[in-house]
Coordinates of C-alpha atoms in Angstrom, one line a residue:
Chain A
M1 CA 99.1 82.9 152.9
F2 CA 102.4 82.0 154.5
L3 CA 103.5 79.7 151.8
L4 CA 103.3 82.3 149.3
L5 CA 105.8 84.4 150.9
P6 CA 109.1 82.7 149.6
F7 CA 107.7 82.6 146.1
D8 CA 106.6 86.4 146.2
S9 CA 110.3 87.5 145.5
L10 CA 110.5 85.0 142.8
I11 CA 107.5 86.2 141.0
V12 CA 108.6 89.7 141.4
N13 CA 112.2 89.0 140.1
L14 CA 110.5 87.2 137.2
L15 CA 108.2 90.3 136.2
G16 CA 111.1 92.6 136.5
I17 CA 113.4 90.4 134.2
S18 CA 110.4 90.0 131.5
L19 CA 109.8 93.8 131.5
T20 CA 113.3 94.6 131.3
V21 CA 113.8 92.1 128.3
L22 CA 110.6 93.3 126.7
F23 CA 111.6 97.0 126.9
T24 CA 115.3 96.2 125.5
L25 CA 113.5 94.2 122.5
L26 CA 111.4 97.1 122.0
L27 CA 114.4 99.6 122.1
V28 CA 116.5 97.7 119.7
F29 CA 114.0 96.6 117.3
I30 CA 111.5 99.3 117.0
I31 CA 112.7 102.6 118.3
V32 CA 116.4 102.6 117.2
P33 CA 115.4 101.8 113.8
A34 CA 113.0 104.3 113.9
I35 CA 115.3 107.2 114.9
F36 CA 117.7 106.4 112.1
G37 CA 114.7 105.5 109.5
V38 CA 116.0 102.1 108.9
S39 CA 113.9 99.1 108.8
F40 CA 114.6 95.2 109.8
G41 CA 112.1 94.0 107.5
I42 CA 110.1 92.6 110.3
R43 CA 106.8 94.0 109.3
K44 CA 107.0 92.6 105.8
L45 CA 107.9 89.2 107.2
Y46 CA 104.7 89.7 109.6
M47 CA 102.6 90.5 106.6
K48 CA 103.7 87.3 104.6
T49 CA 103.1 85.1 107.7
L50 CA 99.7 86.6 108.1
L51 CA 98.8 86.1 104.4
K52 CA 99.6 82.4 104.6
I53 CA 97.3 82.0 107.6
F54 CA 94.7 83.7 106.1
A55 CA 94.8 81.5 102.9
W56 CA 94.7 78.5 104.8
A57 CA 91.8 79.8 106.8
T58 CA 89.8 80.4 103.9
L59 CA 90.5 77.1 102.6
R60 CA 89.3 75.7 105.6
M61 CA 86.0 77.7 105.2
E62 CA 85.5 76.6 101.7
R63 CA 85.8 73.1 102.7
G64 CA 83.3 73.7 105.1
A65 CA 80.9 75.4 102.7
K66 CA 81.6 72.5 100.1
E67 CA 80.3 70.0 102.8
K68 CA 77.2 72.0 103.2
N69 CA 76.9 72.4 99.6
H70 CA 76.9 75.9 99.4
Q71 CA 78.7 79.1 98.0
L72 CA 81.2 81.3 100.1
Y73 CA 80.2 84.9 99.8
K74 CA 83.4 86.5 98.5
P75 CA 83.1 90.5 98.8
Y76 CA 86.1 91.4 96.7
T77 CA 85.7 89.9 93.3
N78 CA 86.8 90.6 89.9
G79 CA 84.1 93.3 89.3
I80 CA 80.5 93.3 89.3
I81 CA 80.0 94.5 85.6
A82 CA 81.6 93.9 82.2
K83 CA 83.0 97.1 81.1
D84 CA 84.0 98.2 77.7
P85 CA 87.7 99.3 77.0
T86 CA 87.4 103.0 75.8
S87 CA 88.1 105.2 78.9
L88 CA 85.9 108.3 79.7
E89 CA 88.8 110.6 79.2
E90 CA 89.1 109.5 75.3
E91 CA 85.5 110.0 74.7
I92 CA 85.4 113.3 76.3
K93 CA 88.4 114.3 74.2
E94 CA 86.6 113.1 71.2
I95 CA 83.5 115.1 71.8
R96 CA 85.3 118.2 72.5
R97 CA 87.7 118.0 69.7
S98 CA 84.8 117.5 67.1
G99 CA 82.9 120.3 69.1
S100 CA 85.8 122.8 68.6
S101 CA 86.7 122.4 64.7
K102 CA 85.6 125.7 64.4
A103 CA 86.0 127.6 60.9
L104 CA 86.5 124.7 58.9
D105 CA 83.7 122.5 59.6
N106 CA 80.7 124.8 60.8
T107 CA 78.7 121.8 62.3
P108 CA 80.2 120.2 65.4
E109 CA 79.0 116.9 65.8
F110 CA 76.5 116.7 68.6
E111 CA 73.6 114.3 68.8
L112 CA 70.8 113.7 71.5
S113 CA 72.4 110.4 71.9
D114 CA 75.7 111.4 73.1
I115 CA 74.2 111.7 76.3
F116 CA 73.8 107.6 76.7
Y117 CA 77.6 107.4 76.7
F118 CA 78.2 109.3 79.7
C119 CA 75.0 108.3 81.3
R120 CA 76.1 104.5 81.0
K121 CA 79.6 105.2 82.1
G122 CA 78.5 107.1 85.1
M123 CA 76.4 104.4 86.0
E124 CA 79.0 101.8 85.8
T125 CA 81.1 103.8 88.2
I126 CA 78.1 103.8 90.8
M127 CA 77.7 99.8 90.2
D128 CA 81.5 99.3 90.4
D129 CA 84.6 101.1 90.5
E130 CA 88.2 100.5 91.6
V131 CA 87.6 100.5 95.2
T132 CA 85.8 97.2 95.2
K133 CA 88.2 95.6 92.9
R134 CA 91.2 93.8 94.5
F135 CA 94.1 95.6 95.9
S136 CA 96.8 93.5 94.3
A137 CA 97.1 90.5 92.2
E138 CA 98.3 88.1 94.7
E139 CA 95.8 89.0 97.3
L140 CA 93.2 86.2 98.2
E141 CA 89.9 86.7 98.7
S142 CA 90.4 85.4 102.4
W143 CA 89.2 86.1 105.8
N144 CA 91.3 88.0 108.0
L145 CA 90.3 86.3 111.5
L146 CA 88.5 89.5 112.4
S147 CA 85.2 88.9 113.5
R148 CA 84.3 92.4 112.1
T149 CA 84.8 91.3 108.7
N150 CA 83.3 87.8 108.7
Y151 CA 80.4 87.2 106.2
N152 CA 80.4 83.4 106.5
F153 CA 79.8 82.7 110.2
Q154 CA 78.2 79.4 109.6
Y155 CA 81.1 77.6 108.0
I156 CA 83.5 78.0 110.8
S157 CA 84.9 74.6 112.1
L158 CA 86.3 73.9 115.5
R159 CA 90.0 74.1 114.2
L160 CA 89.3 77.8 112.9
T161 CA 87.5 78.9 116.0
V162 CA 90.6 78.0 118.0
L163 CA 92.9 80.0 115.3
W164 CA 90.6 82.8 115.7
G165 CA 90.7 82.7 119.6
L166 CA 94.6 82.5 119.2
G167 CA 94.4 85.7 117.0
V168 CA 92.2 87.6 119.6
L169 CA 94.8 86.5 122.2
I170 CA 97.7 87.7 120.4
R171 CA 96.2 91.0 119.3
Y172 CA 94.8 92.0 122.4
C173 CA 97.4 90.8 125.0
F174 CA 100.5 90.9 123.0
L175 CA 100.1 93.4 120.1
L176 CA 97.9 96.0 121.9
P177 CA 100.2 96.8 124.9
L178 CA 103.2 96.7 122.8
R179 CA 101.5 99.3 120.4
I180 CA 100.2 101.4 123.2
A181 CA 103.7 101.5 124.8
L182 CA 105.0 102.8 121.6
A183 CA 102.5 105.3 120.8
F184 CA 103.1 106.5 124.4
T185 CA 106.6 107.0 123.7
G186 CA 106.1 108.3 120.2
I187 CA 103.8 111.2 121.2
S188 CA 105.6 112.0 124.7
L189 CA 108.9 112.3 122.4
L190 CA 107.2 114.4 120.0
V191 CA 105.7 116.7 122.6
V192 CA 109.0 117.0 124.7
G193 CA 111.1 117.2 121.6
T194 CA 109.3 119.9 120.0
T195 CA 109.1 121.9 123.1
V196 CA 112.7 121.6 123.6
V197 CA 113.6 122.4 120.1
G198 CA 111.3 125.6 120.4
Y199 CA 113.7 127.0 123.1
L200 CA 116.6 126.9 120.7
P201 CA 117.5 130.2 118.7
N202 CA 115.9 130.3 115.4
G203 CA 118.4 129.3 112.6
R204 CA 120.0 126.4 110.5
F205 CA 120.4 124.2 113.6
K206 CA 116.8 124.6 114.9
E207 CA 115.4 123.5 111.5
F208 CA 117.6 120.6 111.4
M209 CA 116.9 119.3 114.9
S210 CA 113.0 119.9 114.3
K211 CA 112.9 118.2 111.0
H212 CA 114.5 115.1 112.7
V213 CA 112.6 115.3 115.9
H214 CA 109.4 115.3 113.8
L215 CA 110.5 112.6 111.5
M216 CA 111.5 110.2 114.4
C217 CA 108.4 110.6 116.2
Y218 CA 106.1 109.9 113.3
R219 CA 108.0 107.0 112.5
I220 CA 107.7 105.5 116.0
C221 CA 104.0 106.3 115.7
V222 CA 104.0 104.4 112.3
R223 CA 105.2 101.5 114.0
A224 CA 102.7 101.9 116.8
L225 CA 100.1 101.2 114.4
T226 CA 102.2 98.4 112.6
A227 CA 101.5 100.3 109.5
I228 CA 103.4 98.8 106.7
I229 CA 103.4 101.5 103.6
T230 CA 104.4 101.0 100.4
Y231 CA 105.7 104.3 98.6
H232 CA 105.6 104.4 95.0
D233 CA 107.5 107.0 92.9
R234 CA 109.2 108.6 95.3
E235 CA 111.2 110.8 92.9
N236 CA 107.8 112.8 92.9
R237 CA 108.0 113.7 96.6
P238 CA 107.0 117.0 97.5
R239 CA 109.8 119.7 97.5
N240 CA 110.4 122.9 99.2
G241 CA 107.9 125.6 98.6
G242 CA 105.3 123.3 97.0
I243 CA 101.8 122.3 98.5
C244 CA 101.1 118.9 99.0
V245 CA 97.3 117.9 98.3
A246 CA 96.2 114.4 99.4
N247 CA 93.0 112.4 99.4
H248 CA 91.6 112.0 103.1
T249 CA 90.5 108.9 104.3
S250 CA 91.4 108.6 107.9
P251 CA 93.1 110.8 110.4
I252 CA 96.1 108.4 109.9
D253 CA 96.9 109.7 106.7
V254 CA 98.8 112.6 108.3
I255 CA 101.1 110.3 110.2
I256 CA 101.5 108.3 107.1
L257 CA 102.7 111.2 104.9
A258 CA 104.6 113.0 107.6
S259 CA 106.7 110.1 108.3
D260 CA 108.2 110.4 105.0
G261 CA 108.6 114.2 104.6
Y262 CA 109.1 117.2 106.7
Y263 CA 105.8 119.3 106.2
A264 CA 104.4 122.4 107.9
M265 CA 100.7 121.6 108.2
V266 CA 97.7 123.7 108.1
G267 CA 94.6 122.1 109.8
Q268 CA 92.1 122.4 112.2
V269 CA 92.3 123.1 116.0
H270 CA 91.3 120.1 118.0
G271 CA 90.6 119.6 121.7
G272 CA 92.1 117.1 124.1
L273 CA 95.2 115.2 123.5
M274 CA 95.5 116.3 119.8
G275 CA 95.3 120.0 121.1
V276 CA 98.3 119.3 123.4
I277 CA 100.3 117.8 120.5
Q278 CA 99.3 120.6 117.9
R279 CA 100.5 123.4 120.4
A280 CA 103.7 121.6 121.2
M281 CA 104.5 120.9 117.2
V282 CA 103.9 124.8 116.6
K283 CA 106.7 125.7 118.9
A284 CA 109.2 123.8 116.9
C285 CA 108.0 124.8 113.2
P286 CA 105.4 127.2 112.0
H287 CA 102.2 125.0 111.6
V288 CA 98.9 126.8 111.3
W289 CA 95.9 125.8 113.3
F290 CA 92.6 127.5 112.8
E291 CA 89.1 127.1 113.7
R292 CA 86.7 125.3 111.3
S293 CA 84.3 128.3 111.1
E294 CA 87.1 130.2 109.7
V295 CA 87.6 127.9 106.7
K296 CA 84.6 129.5 105.2
D297 CA 86.6 132.4 104.6
R298 CA 88.5 131.9 101.6
H299 CA 90.5 135.1 102.2
L300 CA 91.6 134.0 105.4
V301 CA 92.9 130.8 104.0
K302 CA 94.8 132.5 101.3
R303 CA 96.6 134.7 103.7
L304 CA 97.3 131.6 106.0
I305 CA 98.8 129.8 103.1
S306 CA 100.7 133.0 101.8
G307 CA 101.9 133.3 105.4
V308 CA 103.1 129.7 105.8
K309 CA 104.8 130.0 102.4
G310 CA 106.5 133.3 103.4
T311 CA 107.9 132.0 106.7
C312 CA 108.6 128.3 106.0
I313 CA 110.5 128.4 102.7
N314 CA 112.1 125.0 103.6
N315 CA 108.8 123.3 104.2
T316 CA 106.1 122.0 102.1
S317 CA 102.4 122.2 103.2
V318 CA 100.0 119.6 103.7
M319 CA 96.6 120.4 103.0
M320 CA 93.3 118.5 102.8
F321 CA 91.7 119.8 99.3
K322 CA 90.8 123.2 100.6
K323 CA 89.8 125.4 97.7
G324 CA 92.2 128.2 98.7
S325 CA 95.3 126.4 98.3
F326 CA 94.7 126.1 94.4
E327 CA 94.3 129.9 94.1
I328 CA 98.0 130.7 94.9
G329 CA 100.5 130.0 92.1
A330 CA 102.3 127.3 93.7
T331 CA 103.3 123.9 92.5
V332 CA 100.9 121.4 93.6
Y333 CA 102.2 117.8 94.6
P334 CA 99.3 115.3 94.5
V335 CA 99.3 112.4 96.7
A336 CA 97.3 109.3 96.6
I337 CA 96.8 107.2 99.7
K338 CA 95.0 103.8 99.4
Y339 CA 94.5 101.3 102.2
D340 CA 94.4 97.5 101.9
P341 CA 91.4 96.4 103.9
Q342 CA 92.5 92.9 104.2
F343 CA 94.8 93.9 107.5
G344 CA 92.5 96.3 109.0
D345 CA 89.9 98.7 108.1
A346 CA 91.3 102.4 108.5
F347 CA 88.1 104.1 107.6
W348 CA 86.8 106.4 110.6
N349 CA 83.1 106.3 111.0
S350 CA 83.1 109.6 112.9
S351 CA 79.5 109.5 113.8
K352 CA 80.0 106.1 115.5
Y353 CA 83.4 105.9 117.2
G354 CA 85.4 108.8 118.9
M355 CA 88.9 109.5 118.3
V356 CA 90.2 107.1 121.1
T357 CA 87.8 104.2 120.2
Y358 CA 89.0 104.5 116.4
L359 CA 92.6 104.4 117.6
L360 CA 92.1 101.3 119.7
R361 CA 90.2 99.5 116.7
M362 CA 93.2 100.5 114.8
M363 CA 95.5 99.2 117.3
T364 CA 93.7 95.8 117.6
S365 CA 93.8 95.0 114.1
W366 CA 96.7 93.0 112.4
A367 CA 98.2 96.0 110.6
I368 CA 97.5 98.8 108.5
V369 CA 98.7 98.3 104.9
C370 CA 98.5 101.0 102.6
S371 CA 100.1 102.3 99.4
V372 CA 101.0 105.9 98.9
W373 CA 101.6 107.3 95.3
Y374 CA 103.4 110.2 94.7
L375 CA 102.0 111.9 91.4
P376 CA 103.7 114.1 89.2
P377 CA 103.6 117.9 90.2
M378 CA 101.1 120.2 88.6
T379 CA 100.8 123.7 88.1
R380 CA 98.0 125.8 87.2
E381 CA 97.8 126.5 83.6
A382 CA 97.2 130.0 82.3
D383 CA 93.7 129.7 80.9
E384 CA 92.5 127.6 84.0
D385 CA 90.6 129.1 86.9
A386 CA 91.1 127.7 90.4
V387 CA 88.2 125.4 90.3
Q388 CA 89.1 123.7 87.0
F389 CA 92.8 123.4 88.3
A390 CA 91.3 121.9 91.6
N391 CA 89.2 119.4 89.5
R392 CA 92.2 118.4 87.4
V393 CA 94.2 117.4 90.6
K394 CA 91.2 115.8 92.0
S395 CA 90.8 113.6 89.0
A396 CA 94.3 112.5 88.9
I397 CA 94.0 111.5 92.4
A398 CA 90.9 109.9 91.9
R399 CA 92.3 107.7 89.1
Q400 CA 95.1 106.5 91.3
G401 CA 93.3 106.1 94.7
G402 CA 89.7 105.5 94.0
L403 CA 87.5 107.4 96.5
V404 CA 87.9 111.0 96.8
D405 CA 86.6 112.5 100.1
L406 CA 85.3 116.0 99.3
L407 CA 85.7 118.6 102.1
W408 CA 84.3 121.6 100.8
Chain B
M1 CA 84.5 93.5 116.9
G2 CA 81.4 92.1 118.1
S3 CA 79.1 89.8 116.2
R4 CA 77.6 92.3 113.7
S5 CA 76.3 89.5 111.5
S6 CA 76.4 91.1 108.0
H7 CA 75.1 87.8 106.6
A8 CA 74.8 88.4 102.8
A9 CA 71.6 86.7 102.1
V10 CA 69.2 88.8 104.0
I11 CA 68.0 91.5 101.7
P12 CA 64.8 93.2 103.1
D13 CA 61.9 92.6 100.6
G14 CA 64.4 90.8 98.4
D15 CA 61.6 88.9 96.6
S16 CA 59.5 91.9 95.8
I17 CA 62.5 93.7 94.4
R18 CA 63.3 91.0 92.4
R19 CA 59.8 90.9 90.8
E20 CA 60.1 94.8 90.2
T21 CA 63.5 95.0 88.6
G22 CA 64.0 91.6 87.1
F23 CA 67.5 91.4 88.6
S24 CA 68.6 87.7 89.4
Q25 CA 69.2 86.9 93.3
A26 CA 72.9 86.9 92.5
S27 CA 73.0 90.2 91.0
L28 CA 70.7 91.5 93.8
L29 CA 73.3 90.2 96.2
R30 CA 76.4 92.0 94.5
L31 CA 74.4 95.2 94.1
H32 CA 73.4 94.9 98.0
H33 CA 77.2 94.5 98.8
R34 CA 77.8 97.7 96.5
F35 CA 75.3 99.4 98.4
R36 CA 76.7 98.8 101.6
A37 CA 80.3 99.6 100.5
L38 CA 78.9 103.1 99.4
D39 CA 77.2 103.7 102.4
R40 CA 80.2 104.4 104.4
N41 CA 78.7 105.5 107.8
K42 CA 76.3 102.4 107.8
K43 CA 73.2 104.6 107.8
G44 CA 71.1 101.8 105.8
Y45 CA 70.5 104.8 103.2
L46 CA 72.7 106.8 100.6
S47 CA 72.9 110.4 100.5
R48 CA 74.1 112.7 97.9
M49 CA 77.5 112.9 99.5
D50 CA 77.9 109.0 99.5
L51 CA 77.6 109.1 95.7
Q52 CA 79.8 112.0 95.4
Q53 CA 82.6 110.4 96.7
I54 CA 83.1 108.1 93.9
G55 CA 86.1 109.5 92.4
A56 CA 85.4 108.3 88.9
L57 CA 81.9 109.8 88.9
A58 CA 83.1 113.4 90.0
V59 CA 85.1 113.5 86.8
N60 CA 82.1 112.5 84.6
P61 CA 80.4 115.6 83.0
L62 CA 76.9 114.3 83.8
G63 CA 77.8 113.2 87.2
D64 CA 75.6 115.6 89.3
R65 CA 72.8 114.9 87.1
I66 CA 73.1 111.3 87.4
I67 CA 73.3 111.6 91.3
E68 CA 70.3 113.6 91.2
S69 CA 68.2 110.8 89.6
F70 CA 68.5 108.9 92.5
F71 CA 66.7 111.3 94.3
P72 CA 63.3 112.0 92.9
D73 CA 60.9 114.5 94.3
G74 CA 63.5 116.4 96.2
S75 CA 64.1 113.5 98.7
Q76 CA 67.4 113.5 100.6
R77 CA 68.0 109.8 101.0
V78 CA 67.9 106.6 98.7
D79 CA 67.4 103.3 100.2
F80 CA 68.1 100.0 98.8
P81 CA 65.2 99.4 96.7
G82 CA 65.6 103.0 95.3
F83 CA 68.9 102.5 94.5
V84 CA 68.3 99.3 92.7
R85 CA 65.2 100.8 90.8
V86 CA 67.5 103.2 89.1
L87 CA 70.1 100.7 88.2
A88 CA 67.2 98.4 86.8
H89 CA 67.0 100.7 83.8
F90 CA 70.4 99.6 82.7
R91 CA 69.7 95.7 82.8
P92 CA 70.2 94.3 79.4
V93 CA 66.9 93.5 77.6
E94 CA 66.6 89.6 77.4
D95 CA 64.3 87.6 75.5
E96 CA 62.4 86.3 78.4
D97 CA 61.4 90.2 79.0
T98 CA 59.7 90.5 75.7
E99 CA 58.0 86.8 75.7
T100 CA 56.2 87.3 78.9
Q101 CA 54.8 90.7 78.1
D102 CA 51.6 90.5 80.3
P103 CA 49.5 93.7 79.0
K104 CA 48.1 94.0 82.6
K105 CA 51.6 94.1 84.1
P106 CA 53.6 97.5 84.3
E107 CA 56.3 97.7 81.7
P108 CA 59.7 96.3 82.8
L109 CA 62.1 99.0 84.3
N110 CA 64.7 98.1 81.3
S111 CA 62.2 98.4 78.4
R112 CA 63.4 100.6 75.6
R113 CA 60.8 103.1 76.5
N114 CA 62.1 103.5 80.1
K115 CA 65.6 103.6 79.0
L116 CA 64.9 106.6 76.8
H117 CA 62.6 107.9 79.6
Y118 CA 65.9 107.9 81.9
A119 CA 68.1 109.7 79.5
F120 CA 65.4 112.0 78.8
Q121 CA 65.3 113.0 82.5
L122 CA 69.0 113.9 82.3
Y123 CA 68.3 116.8 79.7
D124 CA 64.9 117.8 81.4
L125 CA 66.0 119.6 84.5
D126 CA 62.9 120.9 85.7
R127 CA 61.0 117.7 85.2
D128 CA 58.0 119.3 83.2
G129 CA 58.2 116.7 80.5
K130 CA 59.9 118.9 78.0
T131 CA 63.7 119.9 77.2
S132 CA 63.9 123.5 76.4
R133 CA 66.5 125.3 74.5
H134 CA 67.9 126.7 77.8
E135 CA 68.2 123.3 79.4
M136 CA 69.6 121.8 76.4
L137 CA 72.3 124.4 76.5
Q138 CA 73.3 123.5 80.1
V139 CA 73.6 120.0 79.6
L140 CA 75.7 120.9 76.5
R141 CA 78.0 123.1 78.5
L142 CA 78.7 120.2 80.9
M143 CA 79.3 117.7 78.0
V144 CA 81.3 119.8 75.5
G145 CA 83.2 122.0 77.9
V146 CA 85.2 125.2 77.8
Q147 CA 87.0 124.9 74.5
V148 CA 83.5 125.9 72.6
T149 CA 82.6 129.2 72.7
E150 CA 79.2 130.4 74.1
E151 CA 78.1 131.5 70.6
Q152 CA 78.8 128.0 69.3
L153 CA 77.2 126.1 72.0
E154 CA 74.0 128.3 71.3
N155 CA 74.3 127.2 67.7
I156 CA 74.6 123.6 68.5
A157 CA 71.7 123.7 71.2
D158 CA 69.3 125.6 68.7
R159 CA 70.1 123.1 65.9
T160 CA 69.4 120.1 68.1
V161 CA 66.1 121.6 69.3
Q162 CA 65.0 122.2 65.9
E163 CA 65.9 118.9 64.4
A164 CA 63.9 117.2 67.1
D165 CA 61.1 119.5 67.6
E166 CA 58.1 118.5 65.5
D167 CA 55.4 120.6 66.9
G168 CA 57.4 123.8 66.8
D169 CA 57.0 124.8 70.5
G170 CA 60.8 125.3 71.0
A171 CA 61.3 122.5 73.2
V172 CA 61.7 118.6 72.8
S173 CA 59.0 116.6 74.4
F174 CA 59.7 113.0 75.2
V175 CA 57.7 111.8 72.4
E176 CA 59.7 113.9 70.0
F177 CA 62.9 112.6 71.7
T178 CA 61.8 109.1 71.2
K179 CA 61.1 109.7 67.6
S180 CA 64.3 111.3 67.0
L181 CA 66.1 108.5 68.3
E182 CA 63.9 105.5 66.8
K183 CA 66.7 104.1 64.6
M184 CA 69.2 104.3 67.6
D185 CA 70.2 100.9 69.2
V186 CA 69.2 102.3 72.6
E187 CA 68.8 98.7 74.4
Q188 CA 72.5 98.2 73.6
K189 CA 74.0 101.7 74.6
M190 CA 71.9 102.0 77.8
S191 CA 72.8 98.6 79.1
I192 CA 75.3 97.2 81.6
R193 CA 75.7 93.5 81.8
I194 CA 76.3 92.4 85.5
L195 CA 78.9 89.4 85.6
K196 CA 77.8 86.3 87.0

């Protein structure tokens, strides 16, 4: 006991110094760039390093498998089925063109057998659609050192186990506390910042401050998740007075979109931590939060959107495919978000995990890598009704992003 | 996290499914993986919503009908054997199927007759074994779309039913359907080849 006393102060000093160093690093490399929207490229470097390690890990597993004369089971392959080149859209146009040749040819071509084509195409998509295809050309079918995604347990050698253990150590003891600290900073800054901005008098300055507070905090949150986002076609970014419609795969979608643009949001009221954040955000910018039961009332949604449109003429609204949004005559900016499952699975199984568990899972993965495609804006045409317009937007997003989560 | 062992080779009732559907072990493995990928909540079965989430299926005019075909007799869930049973209709016809035609064994799911029957089901909404003019009209509306007037749709429906209808009951039965398509290469049009 007494022997420890002289070392106590030493240990305390060391702890103090390391904490200070850590926080300075945090500030310089993560928070300051987040405030100004600049990036050092650290995350991209991180991603490249990880890919190299994964490739090596897969090679080891293949070697192990070969020794036992088995085949490795690879989930993401070139596709399950052989497809023919004509697309569904072309065929539909063919049939409709021949169907609408009115006065000239009075016998539009329709045969009982036309059904075969659609039938087969439909079945093809059930067996294999873009989602099971590879995300990018240079991605390997590799194991990402997370036990959640391993299909080939029996081929792991000692070296791999050590590597995996190292991975666990890094993820849980280094990355996780770092991310939690960042998330904490981000959220508290958001709550404090928006409350402060809320006290400002309404005007241009308030708008300006609100926009930057929001953007800054979302960027910090994005870094808290180590989300590596690639934006495509940024010239199609939603503009003032438009409605942004996106496919919704996980709660993180909101953070990803909002870190690249200033949106007024329409969404469901949540309890707990989310509720606190929502209430704070409302003070700075007129977001609209409503109860889930009210969504069934189309007219309420319509009024809400008109309300949002009316007051926030400088903002665009993020909706998750509510029917009402297609009835207003606004320009719709479709956005497709697609996640790369190799670094971390962003799917939220809401029946199995609560929000906090889900976030922890996200934060203990390597990274969240996703692509955001800004599709060209669409407006409702004169002869379309709301449902057809909605379907058109839906199919445009589906083509780009794969799975479409329907919420009505 | 944890040791959720999703070891691919363990498909429940794998052997009986293989015998019933004729899929190879490798194909079954891939389909099983596909089944698990579609089953987003890891329930062990698929519901209509799981299939409705396939973007490319949502834009197919017959999307809803195809989804319905997985849920016969009003059930709300389809397990893996049921899933594969429907997909088996689209297995290409290989020589070995026609050679080992044991008269006592039931017809393979991918026979010409069964392929036709699957397509016929898509027309026959109420599953009464006949496609009435009314049902034909509904399918036509889905496939041909809004640019055609209602009157034209009715004409087309009438003509199609008349051409195929032999006993004059105003509806197309399965036998009449089969007969009107006897020259068509159904086997090729209703086949999906699974890559090795």
